[in-house]
Coordinates of C-alpha atoms in Angstrom, one line a residue:
Chain R
M363 CA 3.2 28.4 -15.6
L364 CA 0.7 26.0 -17.6
E365 CA 0.7 25.6 -21.4
V366 CA -1.5 22.7 -22.7
H367 CA -1.6 22.8 -26.7
D368 CA -4.0 21.0 -28.7
L369 CA -4.5 18.3 -26.0
T370 CA -6.3 15.2 -27.6
K371 CA -7.7 11.9 -25.7
R372 CA -9.4 9.0 -27.2
F373 CA -11.1 6.1 -25.5
G374 CA -11.6 3.6 -28.2
G375 CA -13.9 5.8 -30.8
L376 CA -14.7 8.4 -28.1
T377 CA -12.8 11.7 -28.4
A378 CA -12.9 13.2 -25.1
V379 CA -10.8 15.8 -25.1
D380 CA -10.3 17.1 -28.8
G381 CA -7.6 19.6 -29.7
A382 CA -7.8 21.5 -26.0
S383 CA -5.4 24.4 -25.8
L384 CA -5.6 26.6 -22.5
E385 CA -2.8 28.5 -20.5
V386 CA -2.6 29.1 -16.7
P387 CA -0.3 31.9 -15.8
Q388 CA 2.0 32.0 -12.6
G389 CA 0.0 33.1 -9.6
A390 CA -3.6 33.0 -11.2
I391 CA -7.0 31.0 -10.6
V392 CA -8.4 29.8 -13.8
A393 CA -11.4 28.2 -13.9
L394 CA -12.0 25.5 -16.2
I395 CA -16.1 25.3 -16.9
G396 CA -18.5 23.1 -19.4
P397 CA -21.5 21.0 -19.0
N398 CA -21.7 17.4 -17.9
G399 CA -19.7 14.7 -19.6
A400 CA -17.7 17.9 -21.3
G401 CA -14.4 15.9 -20.6
K402 CA -13.2 17.9 -18.3
T403 CA -11.9 15.5 -15.8
T404 CA -10.4 14.3 -18.6
L405 CA -8.7 17.0 -19.7
F406 CA -6.9 17.2 -16.1
A407 CA -6.1 13.6 -15.6
T408 CA -4.4 13.9 -18.9
I409 CA -2.3 16.8 -18.1
A410 CA -1.5 15.3 -14.9
G411 CA -0.3 12.1 -16.2
F412 CA -3.5 9.8 -16.0
H413 CA -3.6 9.3 -19.3
K414 CA -1.4 9.3 -21.8
P415 CA -2.7 11.6 -24.6
D416 CA -3.0 11.0 -28.2
G417 CA -1.8 14.0 -29.5
G418 CA -0.7 17.7 -28.1
R419 CA 1.7 19.3 -25.5
V420 CA 1.6 20.1 -21.9
L421 CA 4.1 22.3 -20.8
F422 CA 4.4 23.0 -16.9
R423 CA 7.2 25.6 -16.1
G424 CA 8.1 25.5 -19.8
E425 CA 9.5 22.0 -19.7
D426 CA 7.5 19.5 -21.8
I427 CA 5.9 16.9 -19.3
T428 CA 3.7 15.4 -21.9
G429 CA 2.8 11.7 -21.0
L430 CA 5.2 11.6 -17.9
P431 CA 3.6 9.4 -15.3
P432 CA 1.7 11.3 -12.3
D433 CA 4.4 10.6 -9.8
R434 CA 6.7 12.3 -11.8
I435 CA 4.3 15.5 -12.7
C436 CA 4.0 15.7 -8.9
A437 CA 7.5 15.4 -7.6
R438 CA 7.9 18.6 -10.4
G439 CA 5.4 20.5 -8.6
M440 CA 1.8 19.8 -10.2
V441 CA -0.9 18.1 -8.0
R442 CA -4.3 17.5 -8.9
T443 CA -7.3 16.2 -6.7
F444 CA -10.0 14.2 -7.3
Q445 CA -13.5 14.6 -8.2
N446 CA -14.8 11.6 -6.7
T447 CA -12.7 12.1 -3.2
Q448 CA -10.2 9.2 -2.8
P449 CA -9.1 9.3 1.1
F450 CA -6.8 6.7 2.4
A451 CA -10.0 4.9 4.2
K452 CA -8.4 3.4 7.0
L453 CA -5.4 5.6 7.9
S454 CA -6.2 8.8 10.7
V455 CA -6.6 12.1 9.0
L456 CA -2.8 13.2 9.9
E457 CA -1.8 9.8 8.4
N458 CA -3.5 10.7 5.0
I459 CA -1.9 14.4 5.0
M460 CA 1.5 12.8 5.5
V461 CA 1.5 10.7 2.9
G462 CA 2.0 14.1 0.7
A463 CA 4.1 15.1 2.9
W464 CA 6.5 12.7 2.7
L465 CA 7.3 13.3 -0.9
R466 CA 9.5 16.5 0.5
T467 CA 11.2 14.7 3.3
D468 CA 12.1 11.6 4.8
D469 CA 12.1 13.1 8.5
R470 CA 9.1 12.1 10.5
H471 CA 9.0 14.4 12.8
A472 CA 9.5 17.2 10.0
C473 CA 6.7 15.2 8.1
Q474 CA 4.2 15.5 11.2
Q475 CA 4.8 18.6 11.7
R476 CA 4.1 20.1 8.1
A477 CA 1.0 17.7 7.8
T478 CA -0.4 19.3 11.6
E479 CA 0.1 23.1 9.8
I480 CA -1.5 22.2 6.9
A481 CA -4.2 20.2 8.4
R482 CA -4.9 24.2 10.4
R483 CA -4.7 25.7 7.1
V484 CA -7.6 23.8 5.7
G485 CA -9.7 23.2 8.8
L486 CA -9.2 19.4 9.9
S487 CA -6.9 20.7 13.0
D488 CA -9.7 18.8 15.2
R489 CA -10.3 15.5 13.4
L490 CA -6.3 14.7 13.2
D491 CA -7.1 11.4 14.6
D492 CA -10.2 10.3 13.1
M493 CA -10.1 7.7 10.3
A494 CA -10.7 9.4 6.9
S495 CA -13.8 7.0 6.4
E496 CA -15.1 8.8 9.3
L497 CA -15.2 12.5 7.6
T498 CA -18.2 13.8 5.8
V499 CA -18.3 14.8 2.5
A500 CA -17.0 18.6 3.0
G501 CA -14.2 16.7 5.5
C502 CA -12.9 14.5 2.4
K503 CA -12.9 17.1 0.4
R504 CA -10.6 19.6 2.7
L505 CA -8.4 16.2 3.0
E506 CA -8.1 16.1 -0.8
L507 CA -7.1 19.4 -0.8
A508 CA -4.4 18.9 2.0
R509 CA -3.0 15.8 0.9
A510 CA -2.1 17.8 -2.7
L511 CA -1.2 20.6 -0.6
A512 CA 1.3 18.7 1.4
T513 CA 3.4 17.6 -2.0
E514 CA 4.2 21.4 -1.8
P515 CA 2.7 22.1 -5.1
R516 CA 3.7 24.9 -7.5
L517 CA 0.4 24.2 -9.3
L518 CA -2.6 22.9 -8.1
L519 CA -5.3 21.0 -10.2
L520 CA -8.5 21.5 -7.7
D521 CA -11.5 18.9 -9.8
E522 CA -14.6 20.1 -8.1
V523 CA -13.8 20.7 -4.5
M524 CA -16.8 22.2 -3.8
A525 CA -19.3 19.8 -5.2
G526 CA -22.0 18.5 -3.0
L527 CA -21.7 21.0 -0.1
N528 CA -23.8 23.2 1.4
P529 CA -23.4 27.3 1.1
T530 CA -21.6 27.5 4.3
E531 CA -19.6 24.9 3.6
I532 CA -18.6 25.9 0.0
A533 CA -17.8 30.1 1.3
G534 CA -15.1 28.0 3.9
I535 CA -13.6 26.5 1.1
V536 CA -13.6 29.5 -1.1
D537 CA -11.7 30.9 1.6
V538 CA -9.4 28.2 2.1
V539 CA -9.0 28.6 -1.8
R540 CA -8.0 32.2 -1.5
A541 CA -5.9 32.0 1.1
I542 CA -3.7 28.9 -0.7
R543 CA -3.5 31.3 -3.8
A544 CA -1.9 34.2 -1.2
G545 CA 0.6 31.5 -0.1
G546 CA 1.9 31.3 -3.8
V547 CA 0.6 28.2 -5.3
T548 CA -1.1 28.9 -8.8
I549 CA -4.6 27.2 -9.2
L550 CA -6.4 25.5 -12.2
L551 CA -9.9 24.4 -10.9
I552 CA -12.8 22.3 -12.1
E553 CA -16.1 23.9 -10.6
H554 CA -19.9 23.8 -11.5
V555 CA -20.8 26.1 -8.4
M556 CA -20.8 29.6 -10.6
Q557 CA -21.3 31.3 -7.7
A558 CA -17.7 30.4 -6.5
V559 CA -16.1 30.5 -10.2
M560 CA -17.3 33.9 -10.3
S561 CA -15.9 35.0 -6.9
L562 CA -12.4 33.4 -7.5
A563 CA -11.1 33.1 -10.7
E564 CA -9.9 35.5 -12.9
D565 CA -10.1 34.2 -16.1
V566 CA -12.2 31.4 -17.8
F567 CA -12.0 28.5 -20.1
V568 CA -14.9 26.9 -21.3
L569 CA -14.9 23.2 -22.5
N570 CA -17.6 21.8 -24.7
D571 CA -17.2 18.2 -26.4
G572 CA -13.8 18.4 -25.6
R573 CA -13.3 21.7 -26.9
I574 CA -12.7 25.1 -26.0
I575 CA -15.5 27.3 -26.9
A576 CA -14.3 30.0 -25.2
H577 CA -12.0 31.6 -23.1
G578 CA -12.3 35.3 -21.3
P579 CA -13.0 37.2 -17.7
P580 CA -15.5 35.5 -15.7
A581 CA -18.0 38.3 -16.4
A582 CA -17.8 38.1 -20.5
I583 CA -18.2 34.1 -20.0
A584 CA -21.3 34.6 -18.3
S585 CA -23.0 36.3 -21.0
D586 CA -21.3 34.6 -23.9
R587 CA -23.8 33.4 -26.3
G588 CA -22.2 30.1 -27.1
V589 CA -21.4 29.3 -23.7
M590 CA -25.4 29.4 -23.0
E591 CA -26.2 27.7 -26.3
A592 CA -23.4 24.9 -24.6
Y593 CA -25.0 24.6 -21.4
L594 CA -28.7 25.3 -21.8
G595 CA -29.6 24.0 -25.6
R596 CA -29.7 26.0 -29.2
G597 CA -32.0 29.0 -29.3
A598 CA -31.7 29.2 -25.5
A599 CA -28.9 32.4 -25.9
E600 CA -31.8 33.7 -28.2
R601 CA -34.7 33.7 -25.5
L602 CA -32.9 34.9 -22.7
L603 CA -31.0 37.6 -24.2
G604 CA -34.3 38.5 -25.9
D605 CA -35.7 38.7 -22.2
T606 CA -33.2 41.0 -21.1
A607 CA -33.5 43.3 -24.0
H608 CA -37.2 43.7 -23.4
A609 CA -36.9 44.1 -19.5
Chain N
M466 CA 6.1 4.1 21.5
S467 CA 4.9 4.5 24.7
R468 CA 6.4 3.8 28.1
T469 CA 3.7 0.6 28.5
A470 CA 4.3 -0.6 24.7
L471 CA 8.0 -0.6 25.8
L472 CA 7.9 -2.4 28.8
A473 CA 5.4 -5.1 27.3
C474 CA 8.1 -5.7 24.4
G475 CA 10.8 -6.4 27.0
G476 CA 8.9 -8.4 29.0
G477 CA 7.9 -10.3 26.2
L478 CA 11.1 -10.7 24.9
I479 CA 12.4 -11.5 28.8
A480 CA 9.7 -14.1 28.7
A481 CA 10.5 -15.8 24.8
A482 CA 14.0 -15.7 25.7
L483 CA 13.2 -17.5 29.1
Y484 CA 11.0 -20.0 27.6
P485 CA 13.0 -22.8 27.0
L486 CA 14.8 -22.9 30.5
L487 CA 11.2 -22.7 32.5
F488 CA 10.5 -26.4 30.6
G489 CA 14.2 -27.5 31.6
G490 CA 14.8 -27.3 28.0
S491 CA 12.5 -30.1 27.2
N492 CA 12.6 -31.0 23.6
Y493 CA 8.7 -30.9 22.9
A494 CA 8.6 -27.2 24.5
V495 CA 11.8 -25.6 22.5
N496 CA 10.3 -27.6 19.4
L497 CA 6.8 -26.1 19.6
G498 CA 8.2 -22.5 20.7
F499 CA 10.6 -23.1 17.4
L500 CA 7.3 -23.7 15.2
V501 CA 5.7 -20.7 16.7
L502 CA 8.5 -18.3 15.8
F503 CA 9.5 -19.8 12.8
A504 CA 5.7 -19.4 11.8
A505 CA 5.8 -15.9 12.6
F506 CA 8.8 -14.9 11.1
L507 CA 7.6 -16.5 7.8
G508 CA 4.4 -14.8 8.4
Q509 CA 5.8 -11.4 8.8
S510 CA 7.5 -11.9 5.7
W511 CA 4.3 -12.3 4.1
N512 CA 2.4 -9.9 5.9
I513 CA 5.0 -7.0 5.0
A514 CA 4.1 -7.7 1.4
G515 CA 0.5 -8.6 2.1
G516 CA -0.3 -6.5 5.2
F517 CA 1.2 -3.7 5.0
A518 CA 1.5 -3.0 1.1
G519 CA -1.7 -4.8 0.5
Q520 CA -0.3 -7.2 -2.2
M521 CA -1.7 -10.6 -1.2
S522 CA 0.3 -13.5 -2.2
F523 CA -0.5 -16.7 -2.7
G524 CA 2.2 -18.3 -3.6
H525 CA 5.2 -17.1 -1.0
A526 CA 6.4 -20.5 -0.9
V527 CA 8.5 -19.4 -4.3
F528 CA 11.0 -17.5 -1.7
F529 CA 10.8 -20.0 1.0
G530 CA 12.1 -22.6 -1.6
T531 CA 14.1 -20.2 -3.1
G532 CA 16.1 -19.8 -0.2
A533 CA 16.1 -23.5 1.1
Y534 CA 17.1 -24.5 -2.6
A535 CA 19.8 -21.6 -3.0
S536 CA 21.9 -22.2 0.4
T537 CA 21.6 -26.2 0.2
I538 CA 22.5 -26.2 -3.4
L539 CA 25.9 -24.0 -2.5
H540 CA 26.5 -26.2 0.5
V541 CA 25.8 -30.0 -0.4
S542 CA 27.1 -29.6 -4.1
H543 CA 29.8 -26.5 -4.0
G544 CA 31.0 -26.8 -0.7
W545 CA 30.0 -23.7 0.7
N546 CA 29.9 -22.9 4.5
P547 CA 26.1 -22.5 5.3
W548 CA 26.4 -19.4 7.0
L549 CA 28.0 -17.7 3.6
A550 CA 25.6 -19.4 1.7
W551 CA 22.8 -17.9 3.8
P552 CA 23.0 -14.3 2.7
V553 CA 23.3 -15.7 -1.2
A554 CA 20.2 -17.0 -0.4
I555 CA 18.2 -13.8 1.3
A556 CA 19.8 -12.1 -2.1
A557 CA 18.2 -15.0 -4.2
G558 CA 14.5 -14.5 -2.6
A559 CA 15.5 -10.7 -2.8
A560 CA 16.0 -11.3 -6.6
V561 CA 13.1 -14.0 -7.4
G562 CA 10.4 -10.9 -5.2
A563 CA 11.7 -8.0 -7.7
G564 CA 11.6 -10.7 -10.4
I565 CA 8.0 -11.4 -9.6
G566 CA 7.0 -8.1 -8.8
T567 CA 8.3 -6.6 -12.3
L568 CA 6.4 -8.5 -14.7
S569 CA 3.2 -9.1 -12.4
F570 CA 3.3 -5.1 -11.4
R571 CA 4.2 -4.1 -14.7
A572 CA 1.5 -6.2 -16.3
G573 CA -1.0 -3.7 -14.0
L574 CA -1.9 -7.0 -12.0
R575 CA -3.6 -6.4 -8.7
G576 CA -5.8 -8.3 -6.3
S577 CA -6.7 -11.7 -6.8
Y578 CA -5.1 -11.4 -10.3
F579 CA -1.6 -10.8 -8.4
A580 CA -2.4 -13.6 -6.1
L581 CA -3.0 -16.1 -8.6
V582 CA 0.1 -15.0 -10.4
T583 CA 2.2 -15.5 -7.4
L584 CA 0.6 -19.1 -6.9
A585 CA 1.3 -20.1 -10.6
F586 CA 5.1 -19.3 -10.0
A587 CA 5.5 -21.2 -7.0
E588 CA 4.3 -24.2 -8.7
A589 CA 6.4 -23.2 -11.8
F590 CA 9.3 -23.0 -9.3
R591 CA 8.1 -26.8 -7.9
I592 CA 7.8 -28.5 -10.8
L593 CA 11.2 -27.3 -11.9
A594 CA 12.6 -28.0 -9.0
N595 CA 11.4 -31.3 -9.9
S596 CA 13.1 -31.8 -13.4
V597 CA 16.0 -29.7 -13.5
P598 CA 19.3 -32.0 -12.3
F599 CA 21.2 -29.7 -10.3
T600 CA 18.0 -29.6 -7.3
R601 CA 18.7 -33.8 -8.0
G602 CA 14.8 -33.5 -9.0
G603 CA 12.2 -35.2 -6.6
L604 CA 14.4 -37.1 -4.9
G605 CA 15.3 -34.3 -2.7
M606 CA 18.5 -33.1 -1.2
L607 CA 20.0 -34.0 2.2
I608 CA 22.2 -32.3 4.2
K609 CA 25.1 -34.2 6.0
S610 CA 24.2 -34.3 10.1
D611 CA 27.2 -32.7 11.4
P612 CA 26.4 -30.5 14.5
H613 CA 28.5 -27.7 14.8
P614 CA 27.6 -24.3 15.3
A615 CA 30.3 -23.4 12.5
N616 CA 27.9 -25.0 10.2
L617 CA 24.8 -23.7 11.4
Q618 CA 23.7 -27.2 12.5
F619 CA 23.1 -27.7 16.0
R620 CA 23.2 -30.8 18.5
D621 CA 20.4 -29.0 21.4
P622 CA 17.4 -27.5 19.3
I623 CA 17.3 -25.2 21.6
W624 CA 19.7 -23.0 19.6
F625 CA 17.4 -23.3 16.6
Y626 CA 14.9 -21.8 19.0
Y627 CA 17.2 -18.7 20.0
L628 CA 17.6 -18.4 16.2
A629 CA 14.0 -18.0 15.2
L630 CA 13.7 -16.1 18.3
V631 CA 16.3 -13.7 16.7
L632 CA 14.8 -13.8 13.7
C633 CA 11.0 -12.8 14.7
V634 CA 12.4 -10.1 16.8
L635 CA 13.9 -8.6 13.8
S636 CA 11.2 -9.2 11.6
L637 CA 9.1 -7.5 14.3
A638 CA 11.3 -4.4 14.3
L639 CA 10.9 -4.3 10.6
A640 CA 7.5 -4.3 11.3
W641 CA 7.6 -1.7 13.6
W642 CA 9.8 0.4 11.3
L643 CA 7.1 0.1 8.6
T644 CA 4.7 1.9 10.6
R645 CA 6.3 5.0 11.1
S646 CA 8.7 5.4 8.3
R647 CA 8.0 7.0 4.8
F648 CA 8.5 3.7 3.0
G649 CA 5.8 2.2 5.3
A650 CA 3.5 5.4 4.6
R651 CA 4.1 5.0 0.9
L652 CA 3.1 1.4 1.5
A653 CA 0.0 2.1 3.4
A654 CA -0.8 4.8 1.0
I655 CA -0.3 2.3 -2.3
R656 CA -2.6 -0.2 0.0
E657 CA -5.5 1.9 0.5
N658 CA -5.7 3.7 -2.6
E659 CA -3.3 3.2 -5.7
D660 CA -4.3 6.2 -7.6
A661 CA -4.3 8.8 -4.9
A662 CA -1.1 7.4 -3.8
R663 CA 0.5 7.9 -7.7
A664 CA -1.1 11.5 -7.6
L665 CA 0.5 12.3 -4.5
G666 CA 3.9 11.7 -6.3
I667 CA 4.5 7.9 -5.1
N668 CA 6.1 5.8 -7.7
T669 CA 3.7 2.9 -6.7
F670 CA 5.6 0.4 -9.2
R671 CA 9.0 0.6 -7.6
E672 CA 7.5 0.6 -4.1
K673 CA 5.8 -2.3 -4.7
V674 CA 8.5 -4.1 -6.3
R675 CA 10.7 -3.0 -3.7
V676 CA 8.3 -4.3 -0.9
L677 CA 8.0 -7.9 -2.3
A678 CA 11.9 -8.0 -2.8
L679 CA 12.3 -7.1 1.0
S680 CA 9.5 -9.5 1.9
G681 CA 11.2 -12.2 -0.3
A682 CA 14.6 -12.0 1.3
L683 CA 12.8 -12.2 4.8
C684 CA 10.9 -16.0 3.4
A685 CA 14.2 -16.8 1.9
A686 CA 16.0 -16.4 5.0
G687 CA 13.5 -18.7 6.4
G688 CA 13.8 -21.1 3.8
T689 CA 17.8 -21.8 5.2
L690 CA 16.6 -22.0 8.6
Y691 CA 14.3 -24.7 7.4
A692 CA 16.9 -26.8 5.4
Q693 CA 19.8 -26.2 8.1
K694 CA 17.1 -27.4 10.7
Y695 CA 15.5 -30.3 9.2
L696 CA 18.9 -31.3 6.7
Y697 CA 16.3 -32.3 4.2
I698 CA 14.5 -30.7 1.2
D699 CA 12.4 -31.9 -1.6
P700 CA 10.5 -29.5 -4.1
S701 CA 7.0 -30.2 -2.5
I702 CA 8.5 -29.4 1.2
A703 CA 9.9 -25.9 -0.3
F704 CA 7.5 -24.9 -2.8
G705 CA 4.6 -26.5 -1.8
V706 CA 1.1 -24.7 -1.6
D707 CA 0.6 -25.6 1.8
K708 CA 3.8 -23.2 2.9
S709 CA 2.3 -20.0 0.9
I710 CA -1.2 -21.1 2.9
E711 CA 0.4 -21.4 6.4
M712 CA 2.0 -17.8 6.0
L713 CA -1.0 -16.2 5.1
L714 CA -3.5 -17.9 7.6
V715 CA -1.2 -17.0 10.3
S716 CA -1.0 -13.1 9.0
M717 CA -5.1 -13.0 8.4
I718 CA -5.7 -14.6 11.7
G719 CA -3.5 -12.7 13.7
G720 CA -4.3 -9.3 11.8
A721 CA -2.9 -8.6 8.8
G722 CA -1.1 -5.4 8.4
T723 CA -0.5 -5.5 12.0
I724 CA 2.9 -5.8 13.5
F725 CA 2.3 -8.3 16.5
G726 CA -0.6 -10.2 14.2
P727 CA 1.7 -12.6 12.4
L728 CA 3.0 -13.7 15.9
I729 CA -0.4 -14.1 17.4
G730 CA -1.7 -16.0 14.9
A731 CA 1.3 -18.0 14.8
G732 CA 0.5 -18.9 18.5
V733 CA -3.3 -19.4 17.7
L734 CA -2.2 -21.8 14.9
H735 CA -0.1 -24.0 16.6
F736 CA -2.3 -24.3 19.6
V737 CA -4.9 -25.4 17.6
S738 CA -2.7 -28.0 16.1
E739 CA -1.8 -29.4 19.7
V740 CA -4.7 -29.5 21.4
T741 CA -6.3 -31.4 18.3
R742 CA -3.9 -33.7 18.0
E743 CA -4.2 -34.2 22.2
L744 CA -8.1 -34.4 21.1
G745 CA -7.5 -36.5 18.4
G746 CA -5.4 -39.1 20.6
A747 CA -8.0 -38.7 22.9
L748 CA -11.2 -39.9 21.3
P749 CA -10.9 -42.8 19.4
A750 CA -13.5 -42.0 16.6
I751 CA -10.6 -39.8 15.3
K752 CA -8.0 -41.8 14.2
N753 CA -6.0 -39.0 12.3
A754 CA -6.1 -35.6 14.0
Q755 CA -4.6 -33.7 11.0
P756 CA -8.2 -33.5 9.4
L757 CA -9.3 -31.9 13.0
A758 CA -7.3 -29.3 12.8
L759 CA -8.0 -28.7 9.4
I760 CA -11.6 -28.3 10.1
V761 CA -10.2 -26.1 13.1
Y762 CA -8.5 -23.8 11.1
G763 CA -11.0 -23.6 8.5
V764 CA -13.8 -22.5 11.2
I765 CA -11.5 -19.7 12.6
L766 CA -10.9 -18.6 9.3
V767 CA -14.2 -17.9 8.5
I768 CA -15.0 -16.3 11.9
I769 CA -12.2 -13.9 11.2
V770 CA -13.1 -13.0 7.8
G771 CA -16.6 -12.8 8.7
Y772 CA -16.7 -11.1 12.0
L773 CA -13.0 -9.5 12.6
P774 CA -11.9 -8.4 9.1
D775 CA -9.0 -6.7 10.7
G776 CA -7.5 -10.6 12.2
S777 CA -7.4 -10.9 16.6
M778 CA -5.5 -7.5 16.4
G779 CA -8.8 -5.9 15.4
L780 CA -10.1 -7.1 18.8
F781 CA -8.1 -4.7 20.7
R782 CA -8.1 -1.9 17.9
R783 CA -12.0 -1.8 17.7
R784 CA -12.7 -1.6 21.4
R785 CA -10.2 1.3 21.7
A786 CA -11.5 3.1 18.3
L787 CA -15.6 2.8 20.0
P788 CA -15.3 5.8 22.3
Q789 CA -14.2 7.7 19.5
G790 CA -17.0 7.1 16.9
Q791 CA -19.6 7.6 19.3
G792 CA -18.2 11.0 20.4
H793 CA -18.7 11.8 17.0
A794 CA -22.3 10.7 16.5

């Protein structure tokens, strides 16, 4: 579905993404994790066309989409959400979702119906007429998801849709994400909430300093020495693994 | 549209159609009506780009002047019939809109930077019109008076009133369409958050150029009508800053991005200007009513911007929104 080869993005002297490669097979849920400032969001933005890469290639469904603008990439079936939610504040929830749905239809009735149906799937049915600005953080995250879904993507890039939510809300979103995948949408997600990563993802890529430092199933990643050091600092792995050996 | 809204619109239309007859066709009433409808139409042309799409221009006179000059040059210098020159003028307005849009949006100009660039374009056109031979420079262009419907000139101002009414209704219909169509939804998305709009598959550059072309076309249609009514244009009438300001003032006071905002704004503006003119006559201390009108406009604008950022249409909307907001609190 998605192949990223040696993608590099520099901002002036700073190399935010440094030759990162990853692969997302059709129908999978793949997670991208990494410490703060690792370059996850930049990698996402570069894949989705918001930044022009300085090197590397992005293949989506076998076609080279490197450097295409975001609207063209979205039209081809890859859509991203924003970590800092970007609602159309003065539009209603329904109108927000319709903006996404208009991509695939020019009939108002069909668009409205589609948006209403998606609102139901993400649990926003009772807020359709509210202004987006009236939503809570959790509501905004659901709205991000709904708008993206309304564009009928084949691949969904979710940037921290669970950050800032309480455990109940997280459980709710996890269910929604599962249902989206069951509906045939492939998912690549950035997430800090490890509970969610562990329960959702089949495959995890770990990004640190713009490089992919580990890749594997979630259980293997959780005990990976390099990953622990990236998160907790040099020497942390020894102490942690030493502790478990003593216990 | 709801039944009541439909009835209200129909009632308003009938009232507007009968208005000149109510006053026995008095020239004063008819001309005032024309001015309100004409200002509402021009305001709507601004509102389509500035209100609905959030691309606030400070130089819409560039389109107005383009329309006025295009039809007048074709008519006066090349002998075209004004009715034929009118669509060409509209196309010229669209072309100038597309051109300015392409240049400024390609350069990534947003917000106040875009506003300043449009102001600069209007000024550049004014200076050009002052200096090139085919506009006859600062002398301006005079259209020979020959009142006949075939010449788009009317002896009775009532016909200009009805022409302005038709344009105004068309512009209202266009604004209504924008609140329901895909194009309008895309413009609203661009106004609210351009990055999110791009992420959702909207080619923001293309849509912004389109809306500026549409807005320019409308405004240019107004330019031709002005030239045909007053039979004289010069560079500062056609491309003057005051034209640009009036268009955005009318929209902002009435409510930018709403269907009826410009119409209400135009009504308020002309009401104020008539009242201040009367006052100016009544109070001997005020010899010239013009500055008084400007002061009152200024005060109204400050009040609107400070307390009603959505314009006077916001009054209705706010009242409706309140119970909902309380319900969630």
